[in-house]
PDB file of C-alpha atoms and ligand atoms in Angstrom:
ATOM      1  CA  MET A   1       6.989  -3.052  24.848  1.00 48.00           C
ATOM      2  CA  PRO A   2       5.100  -3.904  21.532  1.00 46.00           C
ATOM      3  CA  ALA A   3       4.461  -7.641  20.901  1.00 51.00           C
ATOM      4  CA  PRO A   4       7.136  -9.202  18.864  1.00 56.00           C
ATOM      5  CA  GLU A   5       4.643  -9.595  15.964  1.00 86.00           C
ATOM      6  CA  THR A   6       4.073  -5.761  15.747  1.00 94.00           C
ATOM      7  CA  VAL A   7       5.523  -4.529  12.599  1.00 96.00           C
ATOM      8  CA  LEU A   8       4.405  -1.064  12.802  1.00 98.00           C
ATOM      9  CA  SER A   9       3.233   1.359  15.703  1.00 98.00           C
ATOM     10  CA  VAL A  10       1.796   4.622  14.729  1.00 98.00           C
ATOM     11  CA  ARG A  11       0.570   7.049  17.540  1.00 98.00           C
ATOM     12  CA  ASP A  12      -0.836  10.634  16.685  1.00 98.00           C
ATOM     13  CA  LEU A  13       0.782  10.917  13.308  1.00 98.00           C
ATOM     14  CA  ALA A  14       0.098  14.275  11.658  1.00 97.00           C
ATOM     15  CA  VAL A  15       1.216  15.574   8.352  1.00 97.00           C
ATOM     16  CA  ARG A  16       1.149  19.099   7.363  1.00 95.00           C
ATOM     17  CA  PHE A  17       2.031  20.573   3.886  1.00 92.00           C
ATOM     18  CA  GLY A  18       3.664  23.980   3.932  1.00 83.00           C
ATOM     19  CA  ARG A  19       3.794  26.400   6.962  1.00 77.00           C
ATOM     20  CA  SER A  20       0.113  27.056   7.345  1.00 71.00           C
ATOM     21  CA  GLY A  21      -1.312  24.132   5.398  1.00 78.00           C
ATOM     22  CA  VAL A  22      -3.994  22.042   6.444  1.00 83.00           C
ATOM     23  CA  ARG A  23      -3.315  18.707   7.966  1.00 91.00           C
ATOM     24  CA  ALA A  24      -3.427  15.969   5.287  1.00 96.00           C
ATOM     25  CA  VAL A  25      -3.102  13.509   7.945  1.00 97.00           C
ATOM     26  CA  ASP A  26      -4.433  14.418  11.470  1.00 96.00           C
ATOM     27  CA  GLY A  27      -3.795  12.387  14.547  1.00 96.00           C
ATOM     28  CA  VAL A  28      -3.786   8.789  13.199  1.00 98.00           C
ATOM     29  CA  SER A  29      -2.843   5.949  15.463  1.00 98.00           C
ATOM     30  CA  PHE A  30      -2.946   2.149  14.946  1.00 97.00           C
ATOM     31  CA  ASP A  31      -0.790  -0.853  15.296  1.00 97.00           C
ATOM     32  CA  LEU A  32       0.081  -3.202  12.396  1.00 97.00           C
ATOM     33  CA  GLY A  33       0.817  -6.865  12.998  1.00 96.00           C
ATOM     34  CA  THR A  34       1.446  -9.590  10.418  1.00 95.00           C
ATOM     35  CA  GLU A  35      -1.863  -8.994   8.877  1.00 94.00           C
ATOM     36  CA  ARG A  36      -3.614  -7.344   5.997  1.00 96.00           C
ATOM     37  CA  LEU A  37      -4.885  -4.032   6.976  1.00 97.00           C
ATOM     38  CA  GLY A  38      -7.087  -1.955   4.575  1.00 98.00           C
ATOM     39  CA  ILE A  39      -6.913   1.913   4.342  1.00 98.00           C
ATOM     40  CA  VAL A  40      -9.947   3.476   2.674  1.00 97.00           C
ATOM     41  CA  GLY A  41     -11.514   6.771   2.134  1.00 96.00           C
ATOM     42  CA  GLU A  42     -12.537   9.101  -0.451  1.00 93.00           C
ATOM     43  CA  SER A  43      -9.987  11.206  -2.878  1.00 93.00           C
ATOM     44  CA  GLY A  44      -7.943  13.479  -0.876  1.00 94.00           C
ATOM     45  CA  SER A  45      -8.691  11.777   2.610  1.00 96.00           C
ATOM     46  CA  GLY A  46      -5.035  11.296   3.119  1.00 96.00           C
ATOM     47  CA  LYS A  47      -4.468   7.741   2.353  1.00 97.00           C
ATOM     48  CA  SER A  48      -1.454   8.095   0.252  1.00 96.00           C
ATOM     49  CA  THR A  49       0.095  10.763   2.448  1.00 97.00           C
ATOM     50  CA  LEU A  50      -0.309   8.449   5.496  1.00 98.00           C
ATOM     51  CA  GLY A  51       1.628   5.505   3.316  1.00 97.00           C
ATOM     52  CA  ARG A  52       4.283   7.859   2.293  1.00 96.00           C
ATOM     53  CA  ALA A  53       4.950   9.331   5.687  1.00 97.00           C
ATOM     54  CA  ILE A  54       5.599   5.830   7.066  1.00 97.00           C
ATOM     55  CA  MET A  55       7.855   5.136   4.214  1.00 96.00           C
ATOM     56  CA  ARG A  56       9.382   8.556   4.748  1.00 96.00           C
ATOM     57  CA  LEU A  57       9.021   9.384   1.142  1.00 95.00           C
ATOM     58  CA  LEU A  58       7.218  12.732   1.533  1.00 95.00           C
ATOM     59  CA  PRO A  59       8.691  15.972  -0.109  1.00 93.00           C
ATOM     60  CA  ASN A  60      10.578  18.268   2.237  1.00 90.00           C
ATOM     61  CA  ALA A  61       7.569  20.720   2.427  1.00 90.00           C
ATOM     62  CA  ALA A  62       5.758  18.150   4.249  1.00 94.00           C
ATOM     63  CA  HIS A  63       6.048  18.325   8.095  1.00 95.00           C
ATOM     64  CA  VAL A  64       5.599  15.015   9.796  1.00 96.00           C
ATOM     65  CA  GLU A  65       4.921  14.653  13.508  1.00 96.00           C
ATOM     66  CA  ALA A  66       4.212  11.586  15.684  1.00 97.00           C
ATOM     67  CA  THR A  67       4.399  10.697  19.390  1.00 98.00           C
ATOM     68  CA  THR A  68       5.298   7.111  18.096  1.00 97.00           C
ATOM     69  CA  LEU A  69       6.214   5.839  14.708  1.00 98.00           C
ATOM     70  CA  ASP A  70       8.136   2.571  15.132  1.00 97.00           C
ATOM     71  CA  PHE A  71       8.928   0.035  12.533  1.00 97.00           C
ATOM     72  CA  ASP A  72      10.116  -3.376  14.088  1.00 94.00           C
ATOM     73  CA  GLY A  73      10.381  -1.697  17.352  1.00 92.00           C
ATOM     74  CA  LYS A  74      12.613   1.045  16.491  1.00 94.00           C
ATOM     75  CA  PRO A  75      11.658   4.771  15.653  1.00 96.00           C
ATOM     76  CA  LEU A  76      11.484   5.857  11.966  1.00 96.00           C
ATOM     77  CA  LEU A  77      11.503   9.504  12.169  1.00 96.00           C
ATOM     78  CA  THR A  78      14.832  10.026  13.532  1.00 95.00           C
ATOM     79  CA  ARG A  79      16.641   7.743  11.058  1.00 95.00           C
ATOM     80  CA  PRO A  80      19.095   9.194   8.701  1.00 95.00           C
ATOM     81  CA  GLU A  81      18.237   9.152   5.042  1.00 94.00           C
ATOM     82  CA  ARG A  82      20.989   6.761   4.076  1.00 95.00           C
ATOM     83  CA  GLU A  83      19.416   4.141   6.656  1.00 95.00           C
ATOM     84  CA  MET A  84      16.118   4.721   5.240  1.00 95.00           C
ATOM     85  CA  ARG A  85      17.150   4.016   1.787  1.00 93.00           C
ATOM     86  CA  THR A  86      18.676   0.462   2.939  1.00 92.00           C
ATOM     87  CA  LEU A  87      15.284  -0.053   4.837  1.00 94.00           C
ATOM     88  CA  ARG A  88      13.127   0.685   1.752  1.00 91.00           C
ATOM     89  CA  GLY A  89      15.038  -1.693  -0.452  1.00 82.00           C
ATOM     90  CA  ASN A  90      14.822  -4.521   1.936  1.00 90.00           C
ATOM     91  CA  ARG A  91      12.670  -4.484   5.049  1.00 94.00           C
ATOM     92  CA  MET A  92       9.916  -2.048   3.783  1.00 95.00           C
ATOM     93  CA  ALA A  93       8.532  -1.933   0.298  1.00 93.00           C
ATOM     94  CA  LEU A  94       5.985   0.364  -1.582  1.00 93.00           C
ATOM     95  CA  ILE A  95       3.866  -0.677  -4.434  1.00 92.00           C
ATOM     96  CA  MET A  96       2.395   2.001  -6.363  1.00 90.00           C
ATOM     97  CA  GLN A  97      -0.466   2.415  -8.916  1.00 87.00           C
ATOM     98  CA  ASP A  98       1.654   2.366 -11.821  1.00 84.00           C
ATOM     99  CA  PRO A  99       4.629   0.090 -11.475  1.00 80.00           C
ATOM    100  CA  ARG A 100       6.229   1.459 -14.571  1.00 75.00           C
ATOM    101  CA  TYR A 101       7.362   4.451 -12.450  1.00 79.00           C
ATOM    102  CA  SER A 102       8.804   2.220  -9.683  1.00 85.00           C
ATOM    103  CA  LEU A 103      10.800   0.180 -12.017  1.00 91.00           C
ATOM    104  CA  ASN A 104      14.206   1.447 -13.625  1.00 91.00           C
ATOM    105  CA  PRO A 105      13.276   2.650 -17.083  1.00 91.00           C
ATOM    106  CA  VAL A 106      16.776   1.855 -18.470  1.00 94.00           C
ATOM    107  CA  LEU A 107      17.072  -1.626 -17.262  1.00 95.00           C
ATOM    108  CA  SER A 108      15.514  -4.525 -18.906  1.00 96.00           C
ATOM    109  CA  VAL A 109      13.055  -6.481 -16.556  1.00 96.00           C
ATOM    110  CA  GLY A 110      15.431  -9.548 -16.462  1.00 96.00           C
ATOM    111  CA  LYS A 111      18.343  -7.304 -15.351  1.00 95.00           C
ATOM    112  CA  GLN A 112      16.273  -5.749 -12.650  1.00 94.00           C
ATOM    113  CA  VAL A 113      15.034  -8.834 -11.126  1.00 95.00           C
ATOM    114  CA  ALA A 114      18.318 -10.508 -11.418  1.00 95.00           C
ATOM    115  CA  GLU A 115      19.873  -7.404  -9.656  1.00 93.00           C
ATOM    116  CA  ALA A 116      17.393  -7.942  -6.803  1.00 92.00           C
ATOM    117  CA  ALA A 117      18.307 -11.736  -6.601  1.00 93.00           C
ATOM    118  CA  LEU A 118      22.131 -10.645  -6.452  1.00 93.00           C
ATOM    119  CA  LEU A 119      21.324  -8.217  -3.669  1.00 90.00           C
ATOM    120  CA  HIS A 120      19.212 -10.553  -1.491  1.00 87.00           C
ATOM    121  CA  ALA A 121      20.503 -14.095  -2.021  1.00 81.00           C
ATOM    122  CA  LYS A 122      24.276 -15.074  -1.873  1.00 84.00           C
ATOM    123  CA  ILE A 123      24.615 -16.228  -5.488  1.00 89.00           C
ATOM    124  CA  GLY A 124      26.671 -15.421  -8.638  1.00 90.00           C
ATOM    125  CA  LYS A 125      25.350 -13.663 -11.740  1.00 89.00           C
ATOM    126  CA  LYS A 126      24.496 -16.710 -13.788  1.00 89.00           C
ATOM    127  CA  ASP A 127      22.414 -18.005 -10.759  1.00 94.00           C
ATOM    128  CA  ALA A 128      21.050 -14.659 -10.335  1.00 95.00           C
ATOM    129  CA  TYR A 129      19.219 -14.651 -13.904  1.00 94.00           C
ATOM    130  CA  ALA A 130      18.123 -18.294 -13.271  1.00 94.00           C
ATOM    131  CA  LYS A 131      16.568 -17.191 -10.098  1.00 94.00           C
ATOM    132  CA  ALA A 132      15.040 -14.021 -11.727  1.00 95.00           C
ATOM    133  CA  ALA A 133      13.528 -16.468 -14.260  1.00 95.00           C
ATOM    134  CA  GLU A 134      12.149 -18.712 -11.597  1.00 94.00           C
ATOM    135  CA  MET A 135      10.539 -15.722  -9.635  1.00 93.00           C
ATOM    136  CA  LEU A 136       8.877 -14.326 -12.776  1.00 94.00           C
ATOM    137  CA  ALA A 137       7.460 -17.733 -13.569  1.00 93.00           C
ATOM    138  CA  ARG A 138       6.223 -17.767  -9.914  1.00 90.00           C
ATOM    139  CA  VAL A 139       4.145 -14.658 -10.434  1.00 91.00           C
ATOM    140  CA  ARG A 140       2.554 -16.258 -13.556  1.00 90.00           C
ATOM    141  CA  ILE A 141       4.413 -14.326 -16.278  1.00 92.00           C
ATOM    142  CA  ALA A 142       3.977 -16.315 -19.383  1.00 90.00           C
ATOM    143  CA  ASP A 143       6.855 -16.413 -21.845  1.00 93.00           C
ATOM    144  CA  VAL A 144       9.447 -15.340 -19.177  1.00 95.00           C
ATOM    145  CA  GLU A 145      12.475 -15.533 -21.657  1.00 95.00           C
ATOM    146  CA  ARG A 146      10.905 -12.752 -23.843  1.00 96.00           C
ATOM    147  CA  VAL A 147       9.587 -10.610 -21.013  1.00 96.00           C
ATOM    148  CA  MET A 148      13.048 -10.608 -19.430  1.00 96.00           C
ATOM    149  CA  GLY A 149      14.379  -8.762 -22.429  1.00 97.00           C
ATOM    150  CA  LEU A 150      11.707  -6.079 -22.306  1.00 96.00           C
ATOM    151  CA  TYR A 151      12.024  -2.577 -20.757  1.00 95.00           C
ATOM    152  CA  PRO A 152       9.438  -1.269 -18.336  1.00 94.00           C
ATOM    153  CA  HIS A 153       7.729   0.932 -20.893  1.00 93.00           C
ATOM    154  CA  GLN A 154       7.110  -2.172 -23.124  1.00 94.00           C
ATOM    155  CA  ILE A 155       5.166  -4.215 -20.563  1.00 93.00           C
ATOM    156  CA  SER A 156       1.502  -3.796 -19.259  1.00 89.00           C
ATOM    157  CA  GLY A 157       0.592  -2.471 -15.986  1.00 88.00           C
ATOM    158  CA  GLY A 158      -0.490  -6.023 -14.835  1.00 88.00           C
ATOM    159  CA  MET A 159       2.867  -7.422 -15.932  1.00 91.00           C
ATOM    160  CA  GLY A 160       4.606  -4.443 -14.077  1.00 91.00           C
ATOM    161  CA  GLN A 161       2.852  -5.345 -10.733  1.00 90.00           C
ATOM    162  CA  ARG A 162       3.992  -8.924 -11.232  1.00 92.00           C
ATOM    163  CA  VAL A 163       7.502  -7.999 -11.817  1.00 93.00           C
ATOM    164  CA  MET A 164       7.504  -5.613  -8.645  1.00 91.00           C
ATOM    165  CA  ILE A 165       6.020  -8.587  -6.592  1.00 91.00           C
ATOM    166  CA  ALA A 166       8.573 -10.868  -8.060  1.00 92.00           C
ATOM    167  CA  MET A 167      11.299  -8.509  -6.763  1.00 92.00           C
ATOM    168  CA  MET A 168       9.912  -8.361  -3.232  1.00 90.00           C
ATOM    169  CA  LEU A 169       9.523 -12.102  -3.235  1.00 89.00           C
ATOM    170  CA  LEU A 170      13.352 -11.965  -3.274  1.00 91.00           C
ATOM    171  CA  ALA A 171      13.784  -9.008  -0.900  1.00 91.00           C
ATOM    172  CA  LYS A 172      11.293 -10.484   1.637  1.00 92.00           C
ATOM    173  CA  PRO A 173      10.104  -7.225   3.189  1.00 94.00           C
ATOM    174  CA  ARG A 174       8.618  -6.982   6.613  1.00 95.00           C
ATOM    175  CA  LEU A 175       6.239  -4.071   5.792  1.00 97.00           C
ATOM    176  CA  VAL A 176       4.484  -3.879   2.273  1.00 95.00           C
ATOM    177  CA  VAL A 177       2.476  -0.613   1.447  1.00 96.00           C
ATOM    178  CA  ALA A 178       0.418  -1.020  -1.546  1.00 95.00           C
ATOM    179  CA  ASP A 179      -1.251   2.325  -2.716  1.00 95.00           C
ATOM    180  CA  GLU A 180      -3.845   1.441  -5.178  1.00 93.00           C
ATOM    181  CA  PRO A 181      -1.966  -1.507  -6.613  1.00 91.00           C
ATOM    182  CA  THR A 182      -4.827  -2.640  -8.858  1.00 90.00           C
ATOM    183  CA  SER A 183      -6.698   0.610  -9.805  1.00 88.00           C
ATOM    184  CA  ALA A 184      -4.808   1.007 -13.127  1.00 84.00           C
ATOM    185  CA  LEU A 185      -5.186  -2.630 -14.138  1.00 85.00           C
ATOM    186  CA  ASP A 186      -7.730  -4.301 -16.180  1.00 85.00           C
ATOM    187  CA  VAL A 187     -10.545  -5.959 -14.104  1.00 85.00           C
ATOM    188  CA  SER A 188      -9.626  -9.455 -15.432  1.00 84.00           C
ATOM    189  CA  VAL A 189      -6.124  -9.324 -13.775  1.00 87.00           C
ATOM    190  CA  ARG A 190      -6.932  -7.461 -10.655  1.00 88.00           C
ATOM    191  CA  GLY A 191      -7.775 -10.503  -8.723  1.00 90.00           C
ATOM    192  CA  ASP A 192      -4.742 -12.479  -9.834  1.00 88.00           C
ATOM    193  CA  VAL A 193      -2.339  -9.605  -8.824  1.00 89.00           C
ATOM    194  CA  LEU A 194      -4.173  -9.419  -5.283  1.00 92.00           C
ATOM    195  CA  ASN A 195      -3.678 -13.061  -4.883  1.00 92.00           C
ATOM    196  CA  LEU A 196      -0.024 -12.816  -5.731  1.00 91.00           C
ATOM    197  CA  LEU A 197       0.286 -10.017  -3.105  1.00 92.00           C
ATOM    198  CA  ASP A 198      -1.486 -12.178  -0.676  1.00 93.00           C
ATOM    199  CA  ASP A 199       1.082 -15.003  -1.387  1.00 91.00           C
ATOM    200  CA  LEU A 200       3.954 -12.590  -0.880  1.00 91.00           C
ATOM    201  CA  VAL A 201       2.772 -11.212   2.514  1.00 93.00           C
ATOM    202  CA  ARG A 202       1.911 -14.730   3.861  1.00 93.00           C
ATOM    203  CA  GLU A 203       5.092 -16.363   2.641  1.00 92.00           C
ATOM    204  CA  ASN A 204       7.260 -13.625   4.520  1.00 91.00           C
ATOM    205  CA  ASN A 205       5.005 -13.117   7.510  1.00 93.00           C
ATOM    206  CA  SER A 206       4.864  -9.476   6.558  1.00 95.00           C
ATOM    207  CA  GLY A 207       2.435  -6.684   7.471  1.00 96.00           C
ATOM    208  CA  LEU A 208       0.490  -5.238   4.595  1.00 96.00           C
ATOM    209  CA  MET A 209      -1.376  -1.783   4.275  1.00 97.00           C
ATOM    210  CA  LEU A 210      -3.555  -1.935   1.283  1.00 97.00           C
ATOM    211  CA  ILE A 211      -4.681   1.576   0.340  1.00 97.00           C
ATOM    212  CA  SER A 212      -7.537   1.933  -1.938  1.00 95.00           C
ATOM    213  CA  HIS A 213     -10.841   3.905  -2.453  1.00 92.00           C
ATOM    214  CA  ASP A 214     -12.704   0.775  -3.128  1.00 93.00           C
ATOM    215  CA  ILE A 215     -14.004  -0.380   0.294  1.00 94.00           C
ATOM    216  CA  ARG A 216     -15.659  -3.562  -1.000  1.00 92.00           C
ATOM    217  CA  MET A 217     -12.242  -4.752  -2.540  1.00 93.00           C
ATOM    218  CA  VAL A 218     -10.581  -3.945   0.526  1.00 95.00           C
ATOM    219  CA  ALA A 219     -13.264  -5.626   2.869  1.00 95.00           C
ATOM    220  CA  ALA A 220     -12.823  -8.726   0.683  1.00 93.00           C
ATOM    221  CA  PHE A 221      -9.125  -8.884   0.945  1.00 94.00           C
ATOM    222  CA  CYS A 222      -8.350  -7.410   4.513  1.00 96.00           C
ATOM    223  CA  GLN A 223      -8.713  -8.555   8.026  1.00 95.00           C
ATOM    224  CA  ARG A 224      -9.154  -4.912   9.356  1.00 97.00           C
ATOM    225  CA  ILE A 225     -10.053  -1.744   7.660  1.00 98.00           C
ATOM    226  CA  LEU A 226      -9.242   1.925   8.712  1.00 98.00           C
ATOM    227  CA  VAL A 227     -11.714   4.491   7.290  1.00 97.00           C
ATOM    228  CA  MET A 228     -10.158   7.949   6.598  1.00 97.00           C
ATOM    229  CA  TYR A 229     -11.972  11.198   6.376  1.00 95.00           C
ATOM    230  CA  LYS A 230     -10.138  14.472   6.143  1.00 94.00           C
ATOM    231  CA  GLY A 231      -6.916  13.058   7.528  1.00 96.00           C
ATOM    232  CA  ARG A 232      -8.502  11.392  10.506  1.00 96.00           C
ATOM    233  CA  VAL A 233      -9.488   7.686  11.110  1.00 97.00           C
ATOM    234  CA  VAL A 234     -13.135   7.802  11.693  1.00 96.00           C
ATOM    235  CA  GLU A 235     -13.918   4.086  12.056  1.00 96.00           C
ATOM    236  CA  THR A 236     -12.059   0.677  12.235  1.00 97.00           C
ATOM    237  CA  LEU A 237     -14.046  -2.233  10.766  1.00 96.00           C
ATOM    238  CA  THR A 238     -13.414  -5.940  10.329  1.00 95.00           C
ATOM    239  CA  LYS A 239     -16.556  -6.349   8.383  1.00 94.00           C
ATOM    240  CA  LEU A 240     -18.651  -3.987   6.108  1.00 94.00           C
ATOM    241  CA  ASP A 241     -21.847  -4.547   8.013  1.00 93.00           C
ATOM    242  CA  GLU A 242     -20.389  -3.200  11.220  1.00 95.00           C
ATOM    243  CA  ALA A 243     -20.055   0.251   9.590  1.00 94.00           C
ATOM    244  CA  GLN A 244     -21.749   2.867  11.916  1.00 93.00           C
ATOM    245  CA  HIS A 245     -20.298   6.215  10.518  1.00 93.00           C
ATOM    246  CA  PRO A 246     -22.567   7.902   7.736  1.00 92.00           C
ATOM    247  CA  TYR A 247     -19.433   8.597   5.838  1.00 93.00           C
ATOM    248  CA  THR A 248     -18.399   4.807   5.732  1.00 94.00           C
ATOM    249  CA  ARG A 249     -21.967   3.861   4.803  1.00 93.00           C
ATOM    250  CA  GLY A 250     -21.888   6.339   2.288  1.00 92.00           C
ATOM    251  CA  LEU A 251     -18.663   4.955   0.907  1.00 92.00           C
ATOM    252  CA  ILE A 252     -20.223   1.591   0.796  1.00 92.00           C
ATOM    253  CA  ALA A 253     -23.331   2.827  -0.886  1.00 89.00           C
ATOM    254  CA  SER A 254     -21.351   4.549  -3.509  1.00 84.00           C
ATOM    255  CA  MET A 255     -19.390   1.547  -4.614  1.00 79.00           C
ATOM    256  CA  PRO A 256     -21.249  -0.996  -6.903  1.00 75.00           C
ATOM    257  CA  ASP A 257     -21.904  -4.155  -5.297  1.00 76.00           C
ATOM    258  CA  PRO A 258     -21.940  -6.896  -8.123  1.00 72.00           C
ATOM    259  CA  ARG A 259     -24.271  -9.047  -6.149  1.00 74.00           C
ATOM    260  CA  ASN A 260     -26.848  -6.263  -5.768  1.00 72.00           C
ATOM    261  CA  PRO A 261     -26.702  -3.944  -8.856  1.00 70.00           C
ATOM    262  CA  VAL A 262     -28.761  -0.633  -8.566  1.00 66.00           C
ATOM    263  CA  ARG A 263     -29.502   1.759 -11.369  1.00 67.00           C
ATOM    264  CA  ARG A 264     -28.149   4.872  -9.501  1.00 66.00           C
ATOM    265  CA  LEU A 265     -25.246   4.846  -6.992  1.00 65.00           C
ATOM    266  CA  GLN A 266     -25.661   7.013  -3.878  1.00 71.00           C
ATOM    267  CA  THR A 267     -23.344  10.108  -3.300  1.00 76.00           C
ATOM    268  CA  LEU A 268     -22.075  11.074   0.028  1.00 77.00           C
ATOM    269  CA  ASP A 269     -24.374  13.017   2.431  1.00 79.00           C
ATOM    270  CA  ARG A 270     -21.767  15.564   3.666  1.00 81.00           C
ATOM    271  CA  ARG A 271     -24.222  17.371   6.071  1.00 81.00           C
ATOM    272  CA  ALA A 272     -24.873  14.141   8.064  1.00 79.00           C
ATOM    273  CA  ILE A 273     -21.137  13.398   7.826  1.00 82.00           C
ATOM    274  CA  ASP A 274     -20.002  16.762   9.176  1.00 82.00           C
ATOM    275  CA  ALA A 275     -22.710  16.857  11.872  1.00 81.00           C
ATOM    276  CA  MET A 276     -21.413  13.407  13.142  1.00 79.00           C
ATOM    277  CA  GLU A 277     -17.784  14.578  13.122  1.00 81.00           C
ATOM    278  CA  ALA A 278     -18.754  17.806  14.979  1.00 78.00           C
ATOM    279  CA  ARG A 279     -19.797  15.632  17.823  1.00 70.00           C
ATOM    280  CA  THR A 280     -16.570  13.925  18.276  1.00 65.00           C
TER     281      THR A 280
HETATM  282  N1  ATP B   1       2.875  17.224  -2.249  1.00 83.84           N
HETATM  283  C1  ATP B   1       1.964  17.888  -1.609  1.00 83.84           C
HETATM  284  N2  ATP B   1       1.757  19.147  -1.372  1.00 83.84           N
HETATM  285  C2  ATP B   1       0.696  19.817  -0.820  1.00 83.84           C
HETATM  286  N3  ATP B   1      -0.445  19.119  -0.673  1.00 83.84           N
HETATM  287  C3  ATP B   1      -0.349  17.791  -0.663  1.00 83.84           C
HETATM  288  C4  ATP B   1       0.664  17.029  -1.303  1.00 83.84           C
HETATM  289  N4  ATP B   1       0.291  15.783  -1.331  1.00 83.84           N
HETATM  290  C5  ATP B   1      -0.906  15.680  -1.005  1.00 83.84           C
HETATM  291  N5  ATP B   1      -1.399  17.009  -0.468  1.00 83.84           N
HETATM  292  C6  ATP B   1      -2.716  17.044   0.020  1.00 83.84           C
HETATM  293  O1  ATP B   1      -3.023  16.125   1.082  1.00 83.84           O
HETATM  294  C7  ATP B   1      -4.171  15.802   1.109  1.00 83.84           C
HETATM  295  C8  ATP B   1      -4.306  14.292   1.040  1.00 83.84           C
HETATM  296  O2  ATP B   1      -3.845  13.803  -0.149  1.00 83.84           O
HETATM  297  P1  ATP B   1      -3.662  12.304  -0.421  1.00 83.84           P
HETATM  298  O3  ATP B   1      -2.877  12.269  -1.894  1.00 83.84           O
HETATM  299  O4  ATP B   1      -2.790  11.699   0.725  1.00 83.84           O
HETATM  300  O5  ATP B   1      -5.211  11.665  -0.505  1.00 83.84           O
HETATM  301  P2  ATP B   1      -5.688  10.258  -1.057  1.00 83.84           P
HETATM  302  O6  ATP B   1      -6.570   9.714  -0.017  1.00 83.84           O
HETATM  303  O7  ATP B   1      -4.368   9.387  -1.380  1.00 83.84           O
HETATM  304  O8  ATP B   1      -6.411  10.663  -2.320  1.00 83.84           O
HETATM  305  P3  ATP B   1      -6.632   9.591  -3.786  1.00 83.84           P
HETATM  306  O9  ATP B   1      -7.675   8.585  -3.487  1.00 83.84           O
HETATM  307  O10 ATP B   1      -7.026  10.841  -4.671  1.00 83.84           O
HETATM  308  O11 ATP B   1      -5.249   9.065  -4.008  1.00 83.84           O
HETATM  309  C9  ATP B   1      -4.990  16.379  -0.080  1.00 83.84           C
HETATM  310  O12 ATP B   1      -5.798  17.466   0.346  1.00 83.84           O
HETATM  311  C10 ATP B   1      -3.843  16.845  -1.060  1.00 83.84           C
HETATM  312  O13 ATP B   1      -4.142  18.094  -1.814  1.00 83.84           O
HETATM  313 MG1   MG B   2      -3.781   8.373  -3.135  1.00 83.84          MG
END
């Protein structure tokens, strides 16, 4: 039996695209508690595919297998899509890079957040609008009245992430998968959005999977980091200086360190990485 605080239990998760396709995710195993877990790796290493497999949001062409994929102690892979839809709106949430694709384009921001309030709190329509305004103020949206009347295409990416987080503060998800939630944002608002995400998961005792190629950002924000390479987890870290694998070290060296600027960033030494992988 998993401990009661286990949000997600994953064993030997594999995802193949098409019949003979390569494995985008290849034998991934981990447990997620009420913690902040980072998933890092180079482009194409399978981070998003892993997150989407857990949300059951991959296209039909994807073959997903696992010996265990349990959410809140219950298997996910065998659930009917109808149940998954309910789960995704309530117990599990996905935050994507561009929030404007996650929001409903034909509903004003105010209406969308009010609908979330109606759905998750036993209140009437008028109170739902008041609640929506309160939540938008909580995620530090200035000028709430005006923003509530705007449509998703009229708001900035940073504002969109705040709106998404406001809706999740109402839904109180147990699992939050955030896939590059700050990559499309201006550097000046990235920290703010991460702090709000932190408030969200702490307040609800949720488990967070933070997916990013930015290993330094993830290390600063998460308690544990899974490093992915070609669909596999090659290393699990709690601190960057524990990194042993040449791939992980390469990832660290290829991201700029604001405290230690260099004129040229390193690129990955693929020969050393593949030699290391061949031994395991
Ligand atoms: N719908 C799809 N059909 C076919 N192959 C796919 C599909 N989605 C992803 N892949 C393949 O799976 C592998 C992993 O892709 P994935 O998007 O998970 O990587 P990622 O780590 O999220 O990369 P990035 O940092 O660029 O977002 C890649 O080789 C990709 O081409
Ligand atoms: Mg991705």
